[in-house]
PDB file of C-alpha atoms in Angstrom:
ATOM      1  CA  UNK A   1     -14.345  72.842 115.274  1.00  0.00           C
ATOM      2  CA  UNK A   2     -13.389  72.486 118.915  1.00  0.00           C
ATOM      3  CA  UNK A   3     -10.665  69.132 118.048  1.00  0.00           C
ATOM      4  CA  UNK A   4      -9.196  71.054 115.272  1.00  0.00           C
ATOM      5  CA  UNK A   5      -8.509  73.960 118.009  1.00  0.00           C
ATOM      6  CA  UNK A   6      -6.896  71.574 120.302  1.00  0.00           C
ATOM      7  CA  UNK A   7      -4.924  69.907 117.316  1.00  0.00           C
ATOM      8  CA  UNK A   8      -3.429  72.860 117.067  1.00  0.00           C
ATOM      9  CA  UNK A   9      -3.096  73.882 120.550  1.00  0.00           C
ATOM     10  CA  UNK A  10      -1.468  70.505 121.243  1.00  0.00           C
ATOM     11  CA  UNK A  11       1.102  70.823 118.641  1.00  0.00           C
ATOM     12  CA  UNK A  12       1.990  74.564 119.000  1.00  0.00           C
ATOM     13  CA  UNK A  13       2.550  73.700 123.407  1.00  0.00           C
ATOM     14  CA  UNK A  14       4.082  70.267 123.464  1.00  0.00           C
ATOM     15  CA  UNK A  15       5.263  71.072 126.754  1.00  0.00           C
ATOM     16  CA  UNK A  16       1.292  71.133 128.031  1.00  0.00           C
ATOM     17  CA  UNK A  17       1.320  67.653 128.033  1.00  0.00           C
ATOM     18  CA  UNK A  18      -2.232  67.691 125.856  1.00  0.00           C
ATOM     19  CA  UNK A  19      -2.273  64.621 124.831  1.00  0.00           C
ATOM     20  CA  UNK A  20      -0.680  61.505 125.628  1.00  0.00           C
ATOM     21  CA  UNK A  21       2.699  60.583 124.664  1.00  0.00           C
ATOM     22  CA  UNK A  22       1.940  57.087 124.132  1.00  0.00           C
ATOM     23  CA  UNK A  23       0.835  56.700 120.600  1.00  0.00           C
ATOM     24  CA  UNK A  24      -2.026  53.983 121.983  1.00  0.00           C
ATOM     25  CA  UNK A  25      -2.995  55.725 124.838  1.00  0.00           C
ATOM     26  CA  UNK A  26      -2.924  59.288 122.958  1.00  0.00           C
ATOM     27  CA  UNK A  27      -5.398  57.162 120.081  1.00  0.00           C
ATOM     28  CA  UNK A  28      -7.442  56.593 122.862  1.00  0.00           C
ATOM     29  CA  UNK A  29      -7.657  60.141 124.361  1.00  0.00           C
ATOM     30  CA  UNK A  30      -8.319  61.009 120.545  1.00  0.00           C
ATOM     31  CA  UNK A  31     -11.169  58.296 120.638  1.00  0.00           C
ATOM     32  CA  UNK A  32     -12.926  60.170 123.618  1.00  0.00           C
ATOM     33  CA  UNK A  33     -12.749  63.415 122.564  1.00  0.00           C
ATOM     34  CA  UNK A  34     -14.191  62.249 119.533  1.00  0.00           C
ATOM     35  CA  UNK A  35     -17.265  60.322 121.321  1.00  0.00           C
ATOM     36  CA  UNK A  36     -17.451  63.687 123.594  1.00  0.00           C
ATOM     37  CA  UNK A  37     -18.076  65.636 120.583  1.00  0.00           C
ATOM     38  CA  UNK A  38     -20.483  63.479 118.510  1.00  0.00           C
ATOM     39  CA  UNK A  39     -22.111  61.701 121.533  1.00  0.00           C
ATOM     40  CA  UNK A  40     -24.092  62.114 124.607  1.00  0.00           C
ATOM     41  CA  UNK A  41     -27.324  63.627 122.723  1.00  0.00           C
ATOM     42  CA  UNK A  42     -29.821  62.842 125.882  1.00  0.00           C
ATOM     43  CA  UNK A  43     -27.459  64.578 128.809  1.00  0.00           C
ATOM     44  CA  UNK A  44     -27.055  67.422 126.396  1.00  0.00           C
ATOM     45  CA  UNK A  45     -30.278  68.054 125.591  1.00  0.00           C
ATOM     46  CA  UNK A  46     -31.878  67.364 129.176  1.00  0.00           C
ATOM     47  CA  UNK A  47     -29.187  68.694 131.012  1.00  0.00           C
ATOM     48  CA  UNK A  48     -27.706  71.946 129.880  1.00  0.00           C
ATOM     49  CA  UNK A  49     -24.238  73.365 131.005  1.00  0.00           C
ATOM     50  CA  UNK A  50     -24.290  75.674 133.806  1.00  0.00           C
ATOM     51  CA  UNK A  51     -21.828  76.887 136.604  1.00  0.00           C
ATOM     52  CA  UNK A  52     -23.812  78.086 138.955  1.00  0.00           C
ATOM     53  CA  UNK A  53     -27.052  76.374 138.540  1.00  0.00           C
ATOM     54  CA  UNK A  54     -28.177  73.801 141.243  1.00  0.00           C
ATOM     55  CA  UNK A  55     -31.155  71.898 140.434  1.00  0.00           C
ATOM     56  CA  UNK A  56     -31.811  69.415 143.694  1.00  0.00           C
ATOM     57  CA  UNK A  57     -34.383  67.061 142.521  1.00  0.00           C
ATOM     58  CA  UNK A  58     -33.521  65.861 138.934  1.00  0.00           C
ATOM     59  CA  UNK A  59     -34.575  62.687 137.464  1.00  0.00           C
ATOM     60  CA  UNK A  60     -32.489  61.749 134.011  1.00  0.00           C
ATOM     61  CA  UNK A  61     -34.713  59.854 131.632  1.00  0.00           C
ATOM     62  CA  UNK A  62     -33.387  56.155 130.646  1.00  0.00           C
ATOM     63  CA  UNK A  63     -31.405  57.784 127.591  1.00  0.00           C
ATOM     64  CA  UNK A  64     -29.805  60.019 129.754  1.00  0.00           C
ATOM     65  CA  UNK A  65     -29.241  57.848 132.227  1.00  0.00           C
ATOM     66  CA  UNK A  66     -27.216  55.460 129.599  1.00  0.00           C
ATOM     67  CA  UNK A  67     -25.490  58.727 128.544  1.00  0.00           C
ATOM     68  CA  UNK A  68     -24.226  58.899 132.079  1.00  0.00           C
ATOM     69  CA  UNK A  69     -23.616  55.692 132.945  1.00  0.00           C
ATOM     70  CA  UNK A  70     -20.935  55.635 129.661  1.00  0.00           C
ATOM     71  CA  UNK A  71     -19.575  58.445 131.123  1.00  0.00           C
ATOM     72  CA  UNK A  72     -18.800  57.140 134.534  1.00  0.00           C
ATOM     73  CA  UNK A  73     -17.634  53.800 132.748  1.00  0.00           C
ATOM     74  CA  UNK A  74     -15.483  56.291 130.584  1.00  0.00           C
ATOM     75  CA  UNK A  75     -14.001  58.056 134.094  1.00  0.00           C
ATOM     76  CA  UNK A  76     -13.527  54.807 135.638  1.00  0.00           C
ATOM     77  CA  UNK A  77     -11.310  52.530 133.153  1.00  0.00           C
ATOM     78  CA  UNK A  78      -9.554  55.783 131.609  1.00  0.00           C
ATOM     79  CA  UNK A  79      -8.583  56.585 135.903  1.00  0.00           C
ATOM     80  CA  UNK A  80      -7.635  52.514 136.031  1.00  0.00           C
ATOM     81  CA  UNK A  81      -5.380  52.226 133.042  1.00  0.00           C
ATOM     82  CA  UNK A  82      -3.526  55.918 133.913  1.00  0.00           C
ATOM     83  CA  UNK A  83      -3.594  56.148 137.791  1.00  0.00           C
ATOM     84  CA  UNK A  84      -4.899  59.607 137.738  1.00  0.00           C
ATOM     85  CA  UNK A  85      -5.012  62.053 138.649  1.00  0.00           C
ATOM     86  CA  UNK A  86      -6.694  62.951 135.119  1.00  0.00           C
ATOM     87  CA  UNK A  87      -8.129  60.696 132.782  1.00  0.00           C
ATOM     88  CA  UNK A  88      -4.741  60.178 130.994  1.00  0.00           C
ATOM     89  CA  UNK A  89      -2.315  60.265 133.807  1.00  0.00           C
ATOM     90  CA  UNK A  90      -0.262  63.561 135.468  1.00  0.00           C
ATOM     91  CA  UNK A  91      -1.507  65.878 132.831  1.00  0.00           C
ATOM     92  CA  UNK A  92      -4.812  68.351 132.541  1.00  0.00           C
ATOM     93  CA  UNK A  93      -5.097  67.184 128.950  1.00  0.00           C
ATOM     94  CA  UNK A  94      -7.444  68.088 125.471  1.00  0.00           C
ATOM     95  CA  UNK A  95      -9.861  65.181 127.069  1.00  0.00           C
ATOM     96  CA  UNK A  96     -10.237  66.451 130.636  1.00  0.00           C
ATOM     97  CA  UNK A  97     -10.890  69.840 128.899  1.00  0.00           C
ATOM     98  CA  UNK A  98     -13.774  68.111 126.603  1.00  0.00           C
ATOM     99  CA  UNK A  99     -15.326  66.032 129.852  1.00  0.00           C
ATOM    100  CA  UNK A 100     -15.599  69.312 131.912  1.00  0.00           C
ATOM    101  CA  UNK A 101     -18.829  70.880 130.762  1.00  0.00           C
ATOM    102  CA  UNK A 102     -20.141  66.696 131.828  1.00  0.00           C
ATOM    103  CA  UNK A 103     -18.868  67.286 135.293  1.00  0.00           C
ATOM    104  CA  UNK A 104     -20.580  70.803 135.254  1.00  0.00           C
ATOM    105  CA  UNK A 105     -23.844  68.922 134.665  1.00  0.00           C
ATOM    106  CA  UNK A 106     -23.182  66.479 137.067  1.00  0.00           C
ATOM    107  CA  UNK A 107     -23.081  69.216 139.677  1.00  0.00           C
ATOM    108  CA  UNK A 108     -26.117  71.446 138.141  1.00  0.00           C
ATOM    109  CA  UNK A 109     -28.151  68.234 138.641  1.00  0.00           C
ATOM    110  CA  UNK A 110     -27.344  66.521 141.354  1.00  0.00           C
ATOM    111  CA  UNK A 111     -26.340  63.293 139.461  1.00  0.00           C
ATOM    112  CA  UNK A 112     -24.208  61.736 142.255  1.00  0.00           C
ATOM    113  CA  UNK A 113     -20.351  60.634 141.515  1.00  0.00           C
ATOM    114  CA  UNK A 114     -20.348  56.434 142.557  1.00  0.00           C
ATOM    115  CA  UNK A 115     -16.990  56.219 143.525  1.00  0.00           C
ATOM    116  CA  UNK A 116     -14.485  57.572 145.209  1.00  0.00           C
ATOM    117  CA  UNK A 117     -11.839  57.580 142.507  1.00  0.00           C
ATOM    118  CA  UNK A 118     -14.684  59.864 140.220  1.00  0.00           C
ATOM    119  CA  UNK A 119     -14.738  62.028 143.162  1.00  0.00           C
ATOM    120  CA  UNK A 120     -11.232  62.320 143.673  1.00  0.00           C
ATOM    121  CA  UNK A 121     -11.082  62.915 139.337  1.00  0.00           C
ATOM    122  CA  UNK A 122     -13.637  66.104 140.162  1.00  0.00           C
ATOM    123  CA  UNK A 123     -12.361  67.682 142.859  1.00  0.00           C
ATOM    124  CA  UNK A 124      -8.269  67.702 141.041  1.00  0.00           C
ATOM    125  CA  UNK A 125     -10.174  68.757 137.750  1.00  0.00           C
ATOM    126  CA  UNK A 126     -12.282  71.338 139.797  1.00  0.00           C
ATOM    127  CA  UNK A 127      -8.950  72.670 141.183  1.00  0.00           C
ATOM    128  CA  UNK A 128      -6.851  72.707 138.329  1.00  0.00           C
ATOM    129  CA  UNK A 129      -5.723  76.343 137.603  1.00  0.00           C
ATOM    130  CA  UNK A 130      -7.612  76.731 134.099  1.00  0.00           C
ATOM    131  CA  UNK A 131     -10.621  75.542 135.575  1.00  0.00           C
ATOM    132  CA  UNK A 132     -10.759  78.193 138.405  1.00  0.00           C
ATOM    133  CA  UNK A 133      -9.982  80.449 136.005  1.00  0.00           C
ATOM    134  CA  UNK A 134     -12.184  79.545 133.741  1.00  0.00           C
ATOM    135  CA  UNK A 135     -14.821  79.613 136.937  1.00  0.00           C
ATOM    136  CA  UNK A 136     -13.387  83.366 137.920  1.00  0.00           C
ATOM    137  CA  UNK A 137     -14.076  84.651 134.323  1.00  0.00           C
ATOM    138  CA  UNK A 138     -17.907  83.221 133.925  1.00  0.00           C
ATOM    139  CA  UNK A 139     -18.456  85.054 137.475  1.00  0.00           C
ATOM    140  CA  UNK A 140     -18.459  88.208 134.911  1.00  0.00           C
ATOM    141  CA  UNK A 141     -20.579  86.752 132.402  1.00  0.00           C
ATOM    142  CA  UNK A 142     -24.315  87.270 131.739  1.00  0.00           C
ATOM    143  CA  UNK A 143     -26.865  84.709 132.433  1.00  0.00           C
ATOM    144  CA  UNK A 144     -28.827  83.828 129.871  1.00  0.00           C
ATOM    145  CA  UNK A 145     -32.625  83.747 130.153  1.00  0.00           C
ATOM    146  CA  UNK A 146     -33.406  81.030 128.123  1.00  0.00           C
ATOM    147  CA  UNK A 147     -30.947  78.575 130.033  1.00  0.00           C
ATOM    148  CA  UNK A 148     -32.021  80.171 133.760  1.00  0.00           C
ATOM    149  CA  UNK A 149     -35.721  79.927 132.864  1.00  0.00           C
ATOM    150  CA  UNK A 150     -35.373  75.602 132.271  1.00  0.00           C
ATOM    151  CA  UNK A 151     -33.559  75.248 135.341  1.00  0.00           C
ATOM    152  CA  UNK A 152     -36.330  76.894 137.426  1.00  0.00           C
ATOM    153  CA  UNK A 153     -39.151  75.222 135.685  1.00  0.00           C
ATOM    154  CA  UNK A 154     -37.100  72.278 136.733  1.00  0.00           C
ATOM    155  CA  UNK A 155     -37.376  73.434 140.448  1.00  0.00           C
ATOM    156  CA  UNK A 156     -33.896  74.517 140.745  1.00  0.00           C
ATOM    157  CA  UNK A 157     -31.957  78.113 141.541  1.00  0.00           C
ATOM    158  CA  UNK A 158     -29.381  79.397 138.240  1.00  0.00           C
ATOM    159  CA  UNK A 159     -27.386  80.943 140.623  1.00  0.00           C
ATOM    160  CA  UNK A 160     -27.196  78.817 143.446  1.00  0.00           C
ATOM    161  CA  UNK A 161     -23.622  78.803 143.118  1.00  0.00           C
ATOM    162  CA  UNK A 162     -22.946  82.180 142.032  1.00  0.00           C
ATOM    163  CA  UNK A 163     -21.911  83.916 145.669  1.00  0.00           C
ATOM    164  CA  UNK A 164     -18.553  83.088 147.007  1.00  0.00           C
ATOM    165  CA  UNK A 165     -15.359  81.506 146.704  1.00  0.00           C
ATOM    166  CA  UNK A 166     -15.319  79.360 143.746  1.00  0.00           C
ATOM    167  CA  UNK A 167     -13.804  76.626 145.411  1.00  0.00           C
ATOM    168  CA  UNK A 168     -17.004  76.245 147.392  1.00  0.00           C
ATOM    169  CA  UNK A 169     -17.824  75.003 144.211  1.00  0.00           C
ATOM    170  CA  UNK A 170     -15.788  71.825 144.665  1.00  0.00           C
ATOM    171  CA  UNK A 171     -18.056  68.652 145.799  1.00  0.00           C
ATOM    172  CA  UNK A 172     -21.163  70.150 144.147  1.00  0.00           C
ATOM    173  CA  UNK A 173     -22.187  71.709 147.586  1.00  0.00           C
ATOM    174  CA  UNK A 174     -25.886  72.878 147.783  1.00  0.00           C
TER     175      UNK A 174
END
């Protein structure tokens, strides 16, 4: 289980800065990581995870679109209450790490980021070191056909993103 990895994680690097050190506010980064794990059932299923992928004319069904509009509402008071620059304050923390693969889909399909503050959230979580590395390493990686095959019968390119620096990567350009 992904949360019992970061549990431990989080307890073995205290000096990572995780999770919160404010018992409320760390309950509520628990909270999300939580709804990350056992929610969003319509953006995961219509919108798989991928890097590289670039689909330019997507339209999310309603129950995606709620899934996404509880995400941005998610981004936006989590970035009020903490000041940023990640969802809990200073840190890269366990729910950042959990709200990535969402930020990946955003960019695969073209599902637009409504305010500035979100955009600001993407581009310091698209530039945090782990990420890029994380980016770097999945350069290496196989595609898988299954995966590249749904995002072309959804008019879109797997590896539209694939050439280049990875920090071309930041703003979702085409």
């Amino acid at each position: 289980e992904s949360l019992a990895i970061c549990e431990y994680v989080a307890e073995r690097h205290p000096e990572a800065h995780l999770w919160p050190t404010d018992p409320l506010e760390r309950a509520r980064s628990r909270a999300l990581a939580c709804e990350m794990i056992s929610g969003f059932s319509s953006l995961r299923n219509e919108c798989s995870c991928s890097l590289f992928a670039r689909v330019p004319s997507f339209a999310p069904s309603p129950a995606t679109q709620r899934d996404v509009d509880r995400v941005m509402e998610i981004w936006t008071e989590c970035l009020e209450r903490s000041g940023g620059p990640y969802l809990f304050g200073a840190h890269f923390g366990i729910v950042d790490a959990m709200y990535y693969p969402v930020l990946t889909r955003f960019r695969t399909y073209g599902i637009a980021l409504p305010t500035e503050n979100i955009q600001a959230y993407a581009q310091t979580v698209e530039s945090t070191p782990a990420v890029l590395q994380l980016v770097k390493k999945a350069r290496g990686e196989p595609s898988l056909a299954l995966y590249d095959d749904y995002i072309k019968m959804l008019g879109g390119d797997p590896n539209k993103m694939l050439g280049g620096d990875p920090n071309k990567m930041l703003g979702g350009d085409p």
